[in-house]
Amino acid sequence: MKELAVRLTAGMDLKQSICTIAEKNNIQAGVILSAVGCLSRIHLRLATAQYELEKENHYEIVSLCGTIASNGVHLHISASDQNAQTIGGHLLDGCIVNTTCELVIGILEEYSFYREFDPATGYRELTVKTIDESA
């Protein structure tokens, strides 16, 4: 595994930044190893995928995890406010970095991740192949 470490700064969109980093670095299969920082705005899709939550406040990133495929990402985030109230869900565009986000991505060089529509779930789901299978 190869690692890529970056620092995002104030005003950057967290999801869009991860997608841009993945594209610029031609990441075919990646995972979020670590994310430490804060947000000024959150935008999440909640469980059951029927509701979204958008809020502006000061949030600490408690957790960010997920996979990066050649054609998209699937990321979940938890964030805590100044009262230690934590919320989480599916990361959407519109989560804005407040001052900083220190991000480390693991690049799985032996794999190729791709998202394909799965009629059983109604979503684009992860397909995993080894580089040997992809050739």
Short mmCIF file of C-alpha atoms in Angstrom, two decimals:
data_model
loop_
_atom_site.label_atom_id
_atom_site.label_comp_id
_atom_site.label_asym_id
_atom_site.label_seq_id
_atom_site.Cartn_x
_atom_site.Cartn_y
_atom_site.Cartn_z
CA MET A 1 0.00 0.00 0.00
CA LYS A 2 1.11 3.50 -0.84
CA GLU A 3 0.00 6.50 1.23
CA LEU A 4 -0.90 10.04 0.28
CA ALA A 5 -1.08 12.80 2.90
CA VAL A 6 -2.62 16.21 2.25
CA ARG A 7 -3.90 19.17 4.20
CA LEU A 8 -7.17 20.79 3.21
CA THR A 9 -7.73 24.41 4.19
CA ALA A 10 -10.61 26.69 5.12
CA GLY A 11 -13.45 26.87 2.65
CA MET A 12 -12.66 23.65 0.80
CA ASP A 13 -15.44 21.14 0.21
CA LEU A 14 -14.35 17.89 1.88
CA LYS A 15 -15.96 15.42 -0.54
CA GLN A 16 -15.13 17.39 -3.67
CA SER A 17 -11.53 17.73 -2.48
CA ILE A 18 -11.20 13.99 -1.94
CA CYS A 19 -12.63 13.33 -5.42
CA THR A 20 -10.21 15.87 -6.97
CA ILE A 21 -7.24 14.35 -5.14
CA ALA A 22 -8.25 10.88 -6.32
CA GLU A 23 -8.59 12.05 -9.92
CA LYS A 24 -5.31 14.00 -9.97
CA ASN A 25 -3.44 11.04 -8.48
CA ASN A 26 -5.21 8.43 -10.63
CA ILE A 27 -6.32 6.48 -7.55
CA GLN A 28 -7.98 3.26 -8.76
CA ALA A 29 -8.57 1.84 -5.26
CA GLY A 30 -8.23 3.84 -2.09
CA VAL A 31 -9.31 4.01 1.54
CA ILE A 32 -9.40 6.83 4.05
CA LEU A 33 -6.77 6.04 6.68
CA SER A 34 -7.12 9.18 8.79
CA ALA A 35 -8.89 12.52 8.81
CA VAL A 36 -8.44 15.09 11.55
CA GLY A 37 -9.86 18.58 11.37
CA CYS A 38 -12.95 20.70 11.62
CA LEU A 39 -15.92 21.77 9.56
CA SER A 40 -18.04 24.91 9.46
CA ARG A 41 -20.88 23.23 7.58
CA ILE A 42 -22.10 19.67 7.33
CA HIS A 43 -24.27 18.04 4.69
CA LEU A 44 -25.11 14.40 5.32
CA ARG A 45 -27.46 11.78 3.98
CA LEU A 46 -28.94 9.98 6.95
CA ALA A 47 -29.79 6.29 7.43
CA THR A 48 -32.48 4.93 5.08
CA ALA A 49 -31.27 7.46 2.48
CA GLN A 50 -34.57 9.34 2.74
CA TYR A 51 -33.35 12.39 4.63
CA GLU A 52 -30.49 14.85 4.39
CA LEU A 53 -29.14 17.07 7.14
CA GLU A 54 -27.51 20.46 6.50
CA LYS A 55 -26.23 22.56 9.39
CA GLU A 56 -23.74 25.34 9.98
CA ASN A 57 -21.82 25.30 13.24
CA HIS A 58 -18.35 24.45 14.52
CA TYR A 59 -17.73 20.70 14.17
CA GLU A 60 -14.76 18.48 14.91
CA ILE A 61 -14.32 15.54 12.56
CA VAL A 62 -14.55 12.52 14.86
CA SER A 63 -14.33 9.93 12.10
CA LEU A 64 -14.16 9.73 8.31
CA CYS A 65 -14.04 6.37 6.59
CA GLY A 66 -14.78 4.91 3.22
CA THR A 67 -13.57 3.77 -0.15
CA ILE A 68 -12.38 5.57 -3.25
CA ALA A 69 -13.08 3.91 -6.59
CA SER A 70 -12.00 4.96 -10.06
CA ASN A 71 -15.50 6.34 -10.68
CA GLY A 72 -16.66 7.59 -7.30
CA VAL A 73 -16.41 7.51 -3.54
CA HIS A 74 -18.45 6.11 -0.67
CA LEU A 75 -17.65 8.00 2.52
CA HIS A 76 -19.21 8.21 5.97
CA ILE A 77 -18.44 10.91 8.52
CA SER A 78 -19.10 11.61 12.18
CA ALA A 79 -18.73 15.14 13.53
CA SER A 80 -19.10 16.57 17.01
CA ASP A 81 -20.25 20.08 17.98
CA GLN A 82 -19.13 22.29 20.89
CA ASN A 83 -21.62 20.47 23.18
CA ALA A 84 -20.10 17.06 22.33
CA GLN A 85 -23.21 16.13 20.37
CA THR A 86 -22.12 13.82 17.57
CA ILE A 87 -23.94 13.24 14.31
CA GLY A 88 -23.00 11.14 11.36
CA GLY A 89 -24.01 9.85 8.00
CA HIS A 90 -23.11 9.58 4.34
CA LEU A 91 -20.78 12.44 3.32
CA LEU A 92 -22.34 14.70 0.67
CA ASP A 93 -21.03 17.73 -1.21
CA GLY A 94 -21.27 20.77 1.01
CA CYS A 95 -19.24 19.70 4.05
CA ILE A 96 -16.96 22.71 4.31
CA VAL A 97 -13.58 22.69 6.05
CA ASN A 98 -13.41 25.32 8.79
CA THR A 99 -9.69 25.81 9.45
CA THR A 100 -8.01 22.56 8.46
CA CYS A 101 -8.39 18.89 7.64
CA GLU A 102 -5.36 16.61 7.73
CA LEU A 103 -6.17 13.73 5.41
CA VAL A 104 -4.31 10.49 4.79
CA ILE A 105 -5.41 8.19 1.95
CA GLY A 106 -4.20 4.64 1.47
CA ILE A 107 -3.75 3.62 -2.15
CA LEU A 108 -4.25 -0.11 -2.71
CA GLU A 109 -2.01 -0.67 -5.70
CA GLU A 110 -2.96 -4.34 -6.19
CA TYR A 111 -6.68 -3.57 -6.56
CA SER A 112 -9.10 -1.83 -8.85
CA PHE A 113 -12.35 -0.48 -7.36
CA TYR A 114 -15.29 0.41 -9.57
CA ARG A 115 -18.90 1.35 -8.80
CA GLU A 116 -21.68 -0.32 -10.76
CA PHE A 117 -25.43 -0.01 -10.44
CA ASP A 118 -26.89 -2.92 -8.46
CA PRO A 119 -30.62 -3.42 -9.13
CA ALA A 120 -30.94 -5.30 -5.82
CA THR A 121 -29.99 -2.20 -3.80
CA GLY A 122 -30.77 0.64 -6.21
CA TYR A 123 -27.30 2.11 -5.71
CA ARG A 124 -23.92 2.08 -7.41
CA GLU A 125 -22.10 -0.58 -5.38
CA LEU A 126 -18.43 -1.42 -5.11
CA THR A 127 -16.85 -3.97 -7.43
CA VAL A 128 -13.44 -5.18 -6.31
CA LYS A 129 -10.88 -6.72 -8.65
CA THR A 130 -7.21 -7.42 -8.35
CA ILE A 131 -4.99 -5.78 -10.94
CA ASP A 132 -4.44 -9.23 -12.50
CA GLU A 133 -8.23 -9.63 -13.00
CA SER A 134 -8.57 -6.13 -14.46
CA ALA A 135 -6.02 -6.71 -17.23
#
